[in-house]
């Protein structure tokens, strides 16, 4: 960061009111030169005034030394130079004082007034001095020379330092403005960089959450049904071999379906170009290893087929059939005219029903379940409600682990589409999951 204004002045440092040591040395040298000039001219002033020469010298030295405060009190320096103009001394102090005054931040009316006073004083003094010299016979020129010499000298002693000071002051203010603007732009760029980093971190977190939700929705339901069928297979393997063979085939089919969905999802993740490299690098290494293993298993277990477009509402019947095959008593009721929705809406509705059925398999095995779909004018509503599970079925049910992410994932999906999600136990001892998603 660059420094401007007071910060810039403080960064340099200097004695008293000076911002830099170089400025202090320059003003001291100018004050010494002005004091010497006024002291030398004080001898003639003392002779003309009829006072001792020492008094004139001391007066000139004190008056000329006022130039040392030109940066702090430029008005005072100019006023002193105007005051001693009748004594015909302080020319250096007048020039430097006017320059400093014009380069300062004072109002233009003050600068113009003091410059006009200095011009008028110099004009009068030069007029009197040239006239006296002409009367003494020192200069033998025409009458035209008196006003010409007075005006020329007054303009030459006043205009150049004022114009130069105004130019230097304007340039200094311009540089200060540019420096402040650069500092402001630098701060804005830094703020934008911080905000961009925050947005990137937020996007990475959202992408990780989305991938975890997709993995959970794809795997949890299929694996839960596989565990249920495996438990049934273990129970009937010796008593009913034909049913055991049927359950084994169902387990194999569900495993292949799970691997197919995993391969489709991983194909979407891998289809991104190099712009997604940083997002993919943010995924934990463990997840990458699991994804690679799943993709390898899918490529061995599933025939080469094109990637699907994801589940939709038309697949709900097949989903209920799989749950019924696993021993769940489930029925479906549809209200309103069936129609198609956006792919994201249909996929979210399907995942809500799928996860709700998975939770029934996990926590209420054997319970009768009711699935309701309602197609309304501007929304689609779904509800999955299970009755209390029978005690015998609960005791003999396969124990399925639960990560506690199912309801969270459903809520995130529905809320992301501007919908409403409600879940909780019923008065009868069961559990209900309800969601409403806008159709647009």
Coordinates of C-alpha atoms in Angstrom, one line a residue:
X1 CA 0.0 0.0 0.0
X2 CA 1.2 3.5 -0.8
X3 CA 0.9 6.3 1.6
X4 CA -0.9 9.6 1.0
X5 CA -1.9 12.7 3.0
X6 CA -0.9 12.6 6.6
X7 CA 0.2 9.0 6.4
X8 CA 2.6 10.0 3.6
X9 CA 3.9 12.9 5.7
X10 CA 4.3 10.9 8.8
X11 CA 6.1 8.2 6.9
X12 CA 8.9 10.6 5.9
X13 CA 9.2 12.5 9.3
X14 CA 10.9 15.8 9.9
X15 CA 11.4 18.5 12.7
X16 CA 8.6 20.7 13.9
X17 CA 6.1 21.5 11.0
X18 CA 8.3 20.1 8.2
X19 CA 7.4 16.8 6.7
X20 CA 11.0 16.1 5.6
X21 CA 14.5 17.1 6.7
X22 CA 15.2 18.3 3.2
X23 CA 12.4 20.8 3.4
X24 CA 13.7 22.1 6.7
X25 CA 17.3 22.5 5.3
X26 CA 15.9 24.4 2.3
X27 CA 13.8 26.8 4.3
X28 CA 16.7 27.4 6.7
X29 CA 19.0 28.3 3.8
X30 CA 16.4 30.6 2.2
X31 CA 15.8 32.3 5.5
X32 CA 19.5 32.8 6.0
X33 CA 19.8 34.3 2.5
X34 CA 16.8 36.6 3.1
X35 CA 18.2 37.7 6.5
X36 CA 21.6 38.5 4.8
X37 CA 19.8 40.4 2.0
X38 CA 17.6 42.4 4.4
X39 CA 20.5 43.0 6.8
X40 CA 22.6 44.5 3.9
X41 CA 19.8 46.6 2.8
X42 CA 19.1 47.7 6.4
X43 CA 22.3 49.8 6.2
X44 CA 20.9 52.0 3.5
X45 CA 17.5 52.1 5.3
X46 CA 19.2 53.2 8.5
X47 CA 21.1 55.9 6.6
X48 CA 17.9 57.2 4.9
X49 CA 15.9 57.0 8.2
X50 CA 18.7 58.7 10.2
X51 CA 19.0 55.8 12.7
X52 CA 22.1 53.9 13.7
X53 CA 23.3 51.4 11.1
X54 CA 23.3 48.6 13.7
X55 CA 19.6 49.1 14.3
X56 CA 18.9 48.9 10.6
X57 CA 20.9 45.7 10.2
X58 CA 19.2 44.0 13.2
X59 CA 15.8 45.1 11.8
X60 CA 16.6 43.7 8.4
X61 CA 17.9 40.4 9.8
X62 CA 14.8 39.9 12.0
X63 CA 12.5 40.7 9.1
X64 CA 14.3 38.5 6.6
X65 CA 14.3 35.6 9.1
X66 CA 10.5 35.4 8.9
X67 CA 11.0 33.4 5.7
X68 CA 11.7 30.3 7.8
X69 CA 8.0 29.9 8.6
X70 CA 6.8 30.2 5.0
X71 CA 5.3 26.6 4.9
X72 CA 3.4 27.0 8.2
X73 CA 2.3 30.7 7.9
X74 CA 2.6 31.8 4.3
X75 CA 0.2 34.7 4.8
X76 CA 2.4 36.1 7.6
X77 CA 5.5 35.9 5.5
X78 CA 3.8 37.8 2.6
X79 CA 2.5 40.5 4.9
X80 CA 5.9 41.0 6.4
X81 CA 7.4 41.3 2.9
X82 CA 4.7 43.9 2.0
X83 CA 5.3 45.8 5.3
X84 CA 9.1 46.2 4.6
X85 CA 8.7 47.0 0.9
X86 CA 8.8 50.8 1.6
X87 CA 12.2 50.2 3.2
X88 CA 13.3 48.8 -0.1
X89 CA 14.3 45.4 1.4
X90 CA 12.9 41.8 1.4
X91 CA 12.8 41.2 -2.3
X92 CA 13.8 37.5 -1.9
X93 CA 11.3 37.0 0.9
X94 CA 8.6 38.6 -1.3
X95 CA 9.2 36.3 -4.2
X96 CA 9.5 33.1 -2.2
X97 CA 6.5 34.1 0.0
X98 CA 4.2 34.7 -3.0
X99 CA 5.3 31.4 -4.5
X100 CA 4.6 29.5 -1.3
X101 CA 1.2 31.3 -0.9
X102 CA 0.1 30.5 -4.4
X103 CA 1.1 26.8 -4.0
X104 CA -0.8 26.4 -0.7
X105 CA -4.4 25.2 -0.2
X106 CA -5.6 28.7 0.8
X107 CA -8.7 30.1 -1.0
X108 CA -8.0 31.9 -4.3
X109 CA -9.5 35.2 -3.1
X110 CA -6.9 35.4 -0.3
X111 CA -4.0 34.6 -2.7
X112 CA -5.3 37.2 -5.2
X113 CA -5.7 39.9 -2.5
X114 CA -2.2 39.5 -1.1
X115 CA -0.7 39.2 -4.6
X116 CA -2.5 42.5 -5.5
X117 CA -1.3 44.2 -2.4
X118 CA 2.3 43.1 -3.1
X119 CA 2.0 44.3 -6.7
X120 CA 0.7 47.7 -5.6
X121 CA 3.3 48.1 -2.9
X122 CA 6.1 47.2 -5.3
X123 CA 4.7 49.5 -8.0
X124 CA 4.6 52.5 -5.6
X125 CA 8.0 51.9 -4.2
X126 CA 9.6 51.5 -7.6
X127 CA 7.8 54.6 -8.9
X128 CA 9.1 56.7 -6.0
X129 CA 12.7 55.2 -6.2
X130 CA 13.0 55.7 -10.0
X131 CA 11.6 59.2 -9.8
X132 CA 14.1 60.1 -7.1
X133 CA 16.9 58.7 -9.2
X134 CA 15.8 60.7 -12.2
X135 CA 15.5 63.9 -10.2
X136 CA 19.1 63.4 -8.9
X137 CA 20.3 63.0 -12.4
X138 CA 21.3 59.4 -12.0
X139 CA 19.2 58.4 -15.0
X140 CA 18.7 60.8 -17.9
X141 CA 15.7 59.2 -19.7
X142 CA 12.3 60.4 -20.9
X143 CA 9.1 60.6 -18.9
X144 CA 7.9 57.3 -20.4
X145 CA 10.6 55.4 -18.5
X146 CA 9.1 56.1 -15.1
X147 CA 5.8 54.2 -15.5
X148 CA 7.4 51.6 -17.7
X149 CA 10.1 50.8 -15.1
X150 CA 7.6 50.8 -12.2
X151 CA 5.0 48.5 -13.9
X152 CA 7.6 46.2 -15.4
X153 CA 9.4 45.7 -12.1
X154 CA 6.2 45.2 -10.1
X155 CA 4.9 42.6 -12.6
X156 CA 8.3 40.8 -12.8
X157 CA 8.5 40.6 -9.0
X158 CA 4.8 39.4 -8.5
X159 CA 3.5 37.5 -11.5
X160 CA 6.2 34.8 -12.0
X161 CA 6.2 33.5 -8.4
X162 CA 2.4 33.5 -8.3
X163 CA 2.0 31.7 -11.6
X164 CA 4.7 29.2 -10.8
X165 CA 3.2 28.6 -7.3
X166 CA -0.3 28.0 -8.7
X167 CA 1.1 25.5 -11.3
X168 CA 3.1 23.6 -8.6
X169 CA 0.2 23.6 -6.2
X170 CA -2.2 22.3 -8.9
X171 CA 0.3 19.6 -9.9
X172 CA 0.8 18.6 -6.3
X173 CA -2.9 18.3 -5.7
X174 CA -3.2 16.2 -8.9
X175 CA -0.5 13.9 -7.7
X176 CA -2.2 13.6 -4.3
X177 CA -5.5 12.8 -6.0
X178 CA -3.9 10.2 -8.2
X179 CA -2.2 8.6 -5.2
X180 CA -5.4 8.5 -3.2
X181 CA -7.2 7.1 -6.2
X182 CA -4.6 4.4 -6.6
X183 CA -4.9 3.6 -2.9
X184 CA -8.6 3.4 -3.2
X185 CA -8.4 1.1 -6.3
X186 CA -5.9 -1.1 -4.4
X187 CA -8.2 -1.4 -1.5
X188 CA -11.1 -2.2 -3.8
X189 CA -9.1 -4.8 -5.6
X190 CA -8.1 -6.4 -2.3
X191 CA -11.7 -6.4 -1.2
X192 CA -12.8 -8.0 -4.5
X193 CA -10.1 -10.6 -4.2
X194 CA -11.3 -11.5 -0.7
X195 CA -14.9 -11.7 -1.8
X196 CA -13.9 -13.8 -4.8
X197 CA -12.0 -16.1 -2.5
X198 CA -15.0 -16.3 -0.2
X199 CA -17.4 -17.1 -3.1
X200 CA -15.0 -19.7 -4.4
X201 CA -14.8 -21.3 -1.0
X202 CA -18.6 -21.2 -0.7
X203 CA -19.0 -22.7 -4.2
X204 CA -16.5 -25.5 -3.3
X205 CA -18.5 -26.2 -0.2
X206 CA -21.8 -26.3 -2.1
X207 CA -20.3 -28.6 -4.7
X208 CA -19.0 -31.0 -2.0
X209 CA -22.4 -31.0 -0.4
X210 CA -24.2 -31.6 -3.7
X211 CA -21.9 -34.5 -4.5
X212 CA -22.3 -36.0 -1.1
X213 CA -26.1 -35.7 -1.4
X214 CA -26.1 -37.4 -4.8
X215 CA -23.9 -40.2 -3.6
X216 CA -26.1 -40.7 -0.6
X217 CA -29.3 -40.7 -2.6
X218 CA -27.9 -43.1 -5.2
X219 CA -26.3 -45.6 -2.9
X220 CA -28.4 -45.6 0.3
X221 CA -31.7 -46.8 -1.3
X222 CA -30.2 -49.6 -3.4
X223 CA -27.9 -50.8 -0.7
X224 CA -30.7 -50.7 1.9
X225 CA -32.8 -53.0 -0.3
X226 CA -29.8 -55.2 -0.9
X227 CA -29.4 -55.6 2.8
X228 CA -33.1 -56.4 3.3
X229 CA -33.0 -59.0 0.5
X230 CA -29.8 -60.5 1.8
X231 CA -31.4 -60.9 5.3
X232 CA -34.5 -62.6 3.7
X233 CA -32.2 -64.8 1.6
X234 CA -30.4 -65.9 4.7
X235 CA -33.7 -66.7 6.4
X236 CA -35.2 -68.8 3.5
X237 CA -32.0 -70.3 2.0
X238 CA -32.7 -73.8 3.4
X239 CA -36.5 -73.7 3.6
X240 CA -37.3 -72.4 0.2
X241 CA -34.4 -72.6 -2.3
X242 CA -36.5 -71.2 -5.2
X243 CA -37.3 -68.0 -3.2
X244 CA -33.7 -67.8 -2.2
X245 CA -32.6 -67.9 -5.8
X246 CA -35.2 -65.2 -6.6
X247 CA -33.9 -63.0 -3.7
X248 CA -30.3 -63.5 -4.9
X249 CA -31.3 -62.4 -8.4
X250 CA -33.0 -59.3 -6.9
X251 CA -29.8 -58.5 -4.9
X252 CA -27.7 -58.8 -8.1
X253 CA -30.1 -56.6 -10.1
X254 CA -30.1 -53.9 -7.4
X255 CA -26.3 -53.9 -7.2
X256 CA -26.1 -53.5 -10.9
X257 CA -28.6 -50.7 -10.8
X258 CA -26.7 -49.0 -8.1
X259 CA -23.4 -49.3 -10.0
X260 CA -25.2 -48.0 -13.1
X261 CA -26.4 -44.9 -11.3
X262 CA -22.9 -44.4 -9.8
X263 CA -21.3 -44.6 -13.2
X264 CA -23.7 -42.1 -14.7
X265 CA -23.1 -39.6 -11.9
X266 CA -19.3 -40.0 -12.1
X267 CA -19.5 -39.6 -15.8
X268 CA -21.2 -36.2 -15.3
X269 CA -18.5 -35.2 -12.8
X270 CA -15.8 -36.2 -15.2
X271 CA -17.3 -34.6 -18.3
X272 CA -16.3 -31.1 -17.1
X273 CA -13.3 -29.4 -18.9
X274 CA -10.2 -27.9 -17.3
X275 CA -12.3 -25.2 -15.7
X276 CA -13.5 -27.7 -13.1
X277 CA -10.0 -28.9 -12.2
X278 CA -9.8 -26.9 -9.0
X279 CA -13.3 -28.0 -7.9
X280 CA -12.4 -31.6 -8.5
X281 CA -9.1 -31.2 -6.6
X282 CA -11.1 -29.9 -3.6
X283 CA -12.8 -33.3 -3.2
X284 CA -11.2 -35.4 -0.4
X285 CA -8.8 -38.1 -1.6
X286 CA -10.8 -40.8 0.1
X287 CA -13.9 -39.8 -1.9
X288 CA -11.9 -39.9 -5.1
X289 CA -10.6 -43.4 -4.3
X290 CA -14.1 -44.6 -3.6
X291 CA -15.4 -43.0 -6.8
X292 CA -12.7 -44.6 -8.8
X293 CA -13.3 -48.1 -7.3
X294 CA -17.0 -47.7 -8.0
X295 CA -16.4 -46.7 -11.6
X296 CA -14.1 -49.7 -12.1
X297 CA -16.7 -52.1 -10.6
X298 CA -19.5 -50.5 -12.7
X299 CA -17.4 -50.9 -15.9
X300 CA -17.0 -54.6 -15.2
X301 CA -20.6 -55.3 -14.0
X302 CA -22.6 -53.3 -16.5
X303 CA -22.8 -53.4 -20.3
X304 CA -21.6 -50.3 -22.1
X305 CA -24.7 -48.0 -22.4
X306 CA -25.2 -44.3 -22.8
X307 CA -25.5 -42.1 -19.7
X308 CA -29.1 -41.6 -18.6
X309 CA -30.8 -38.4 -17.8
X310 CA -31.4 -39.3 -14.1
X311 CA -34.6 -40.6 -12.4
X312 CA -38.0 -39.1 -13.0
X313 CA -41.6 -39.4 -11.7
X314 CA -42.4 -42.2 -14.2
X315 CA -39.8 -44.4 -12.3
X316 CA -41.8 -44.1 -9.0
X317 CA -43.8 -47.3 -9.9
X318 CA -40.6 -49.3 -10.4
X319 CA -39.3 -47.8 -7.1
X320 CA -42.4 -49.0 -5.2
X321 CA -42.2 -52.4 -6.9
X322 CA -38.6 -52.8 -5.6
X323 CA -39.8 -51.9 -2.1
X324 CA -42.7 -54.3 -2.3
X325 CA -40.4 -57.1 -3.5
X326 CA -38.3 -56.4 -0.3
X327 CA -41.4 -57.1 1.8
X328 CA -42.9 -53.7 2.3
X329 CA -46.6 -53.2 2.0
X330 CA -46.8 -50.0 0.0
X331 CA -49.5 -48.3 -2.0
X332 CA -49.5 -45.3 -4.4
X333 CA -52.2 -42.7 -4.9
X334 CA -52.0 -40.0 -7.6
X335 CA -54.2 -36.9 -7.6
X336 CA -54.6 -34.5 -10.5
X337 CA -53.6 -34.8 -14.1
X338 CA -50.2 -36.4 -14.6
X339 CA -47.8 -34.2 -16.6
X340 CA -44.1 -33.7 -17.1
X341 CA -42.0 -31.2 -15.2
X342 CA -38.5 -29.8 -15.5
X343 CA -35.8 -32.5 -15.1
X344 CA -34.6 -31.0 -11.8
X345 CA -38.1 -31.0 -10.3
X346 CA -38.8 -34.6 -11.3
X347 CA -35.5 -35.8 -10.0
X348 CA -36.0 -34.0 -6.7
X349 CA -39.5 -35.4 -6.3
X350 CA -38.2 -38.9 -7.1
X351 CA -35.3 -38.6 -4.6
X352 CA -37.7 -37.5 -1.8
X353 CA -39.9 -40.5 -2.3
X354 CA -36.8 -42.8 -2.6
X355 CA -35.2 -41.5 0.5
X356 CA -38.4 -41.7 2.5
X357 CA -38.9 -45.3 1.5
X358 CA -35.2 -46.0 2.4
X359 CA -35.9 -44.6 5.9
X360 CA -38.9 -46.9 6.2
X361 CA -36.7 -49.9 5.4
X362 CA -34.2 -48.7 8.0
X363 CA -36.4 -47.7 10.9
X364 CA -39.8 -49.2 10.3
X365 CA -39.3 -52.5 8.5
X366 CA -42.6 -54.3 7.8
X367 CA -44.7 -51.1 8.3
X368 CA -47.4 -50.4 5.8
X369 CA -46.5 -47.3 3.7
X370 CA -48.7 -44.8 1.8
X371 CA -47.2 -42.7 -1.1
X372 CA -49.3 -39.8 -2.4
X373 CA -48.5 -37.6 -5.4
X374 CA -50.6 -34.5 -6.1
X375 CA -50.3 -32.7 -9.5
X376 CA -51.6 -29.2 -8.9
X377 CA -51.8 -26.1 -11.1
X378 CA -48.5 -24.5 -10.1
X379 CA -46.9 -27.1 -7.9
X380 CA -46.4 -30.8 -7.2
X381 CA -46.8 -32.3 -3.8
X382 CA -45.7 -35.6 -2.4
X383 CA -46.2 -37.4 0.9
X384 CA -44.7 -40.6 2.2
X385 CA -46.3 -41.9 5.5
X386 CA -45.7 -45.2 7.2
X387 CA -47.8 -46.8 9.9
X388 CA -46.2 -48.1 13.1
X389 CA -44.1 -51.2 12.4
X390 CA -45.3 -54.6 13.8
X391 CA -43.2 -55.6 16.8
X392 CA -42.3 -59.0 15.3
X393 CA -41.1 -57.4 12.1
X394 CA -39.1 -54.8 14.1
X395 CA -37.4 -57.4 16.1
X396 CA -36.4 -59.6 13.1
X397 CA -35.6 -56.7 10.7
X398 CA -32.0 -56.3 9.4
X399 CA -30.1 -53.7 11.2
X400 CA -29.2 -50.9 8.8
X401 CA -26.9 -48.1 9.7
X402 CA -28.1 -44.5 9.5
X403 CA -25.8 -41.5 8.9
X404 CA -28.6 -39.0 9.7
X405 CA -28.1 -37.2 6.3
X406 CA -31.3 -38.4 4.6
X407 CA -33.7 -35.8 5.9
X408 CA -31.1 -33.1 5.6
X409 CA -30.5 -33.9 2.0
X410 CA -34.2 -34.0 1.2
X411 CA -34.7 -30.6 2.8
X412 CA -31.8 -29.1 1.0
X413 CA -33.0 -30.4 -2.4
X414 CA -36.6 -29.1 -1.9
X415 CA -35.5 -25.7 -0.5
X416 CA -33.1 -25.2 -3.3
X417 CA -36.1 -25.2 -5.7
X418 CA -38.1 -22.8 -3.6
X419 CA -40.3 -25.5 -2.1
X420 CA -41.5 -26.5 1.4
X421 CA -40.4 -29.6 3.3
X422 CA -41.9 -31.0 6.5
X423 CA -41.1 -34.2 8.3
X424 CA -41.9 -35.7 11.7
X425 CA -43.7 -38.5 13.6
X426 CA -47.5 -38.9 13.3
X427 CA -50.0 -39.2 16.2
X428 CA -50.5 -42.9 15.4
X429 CA -46.8 -43.7 16.0
X430 CA -45.6 -43.7 12.4
X431 CA -43.6 -41.1 10.4
X432 CA -44.5 -38.7 7.7
X433 CA -42.4 -36.9 5.0
X434 CA -44.1 -34.1 3.0
X435 CA -42.8 -31.8 0.3
X436 CA -44.3 -29.3 -2.1
X437 CA -42.2 -28.1 -5.1
X438 CA -43.2 -25.2 -7.4
X439 CA -43.9 -26.4 -10.9
X440 CA -42.1 -23.4 -12.6

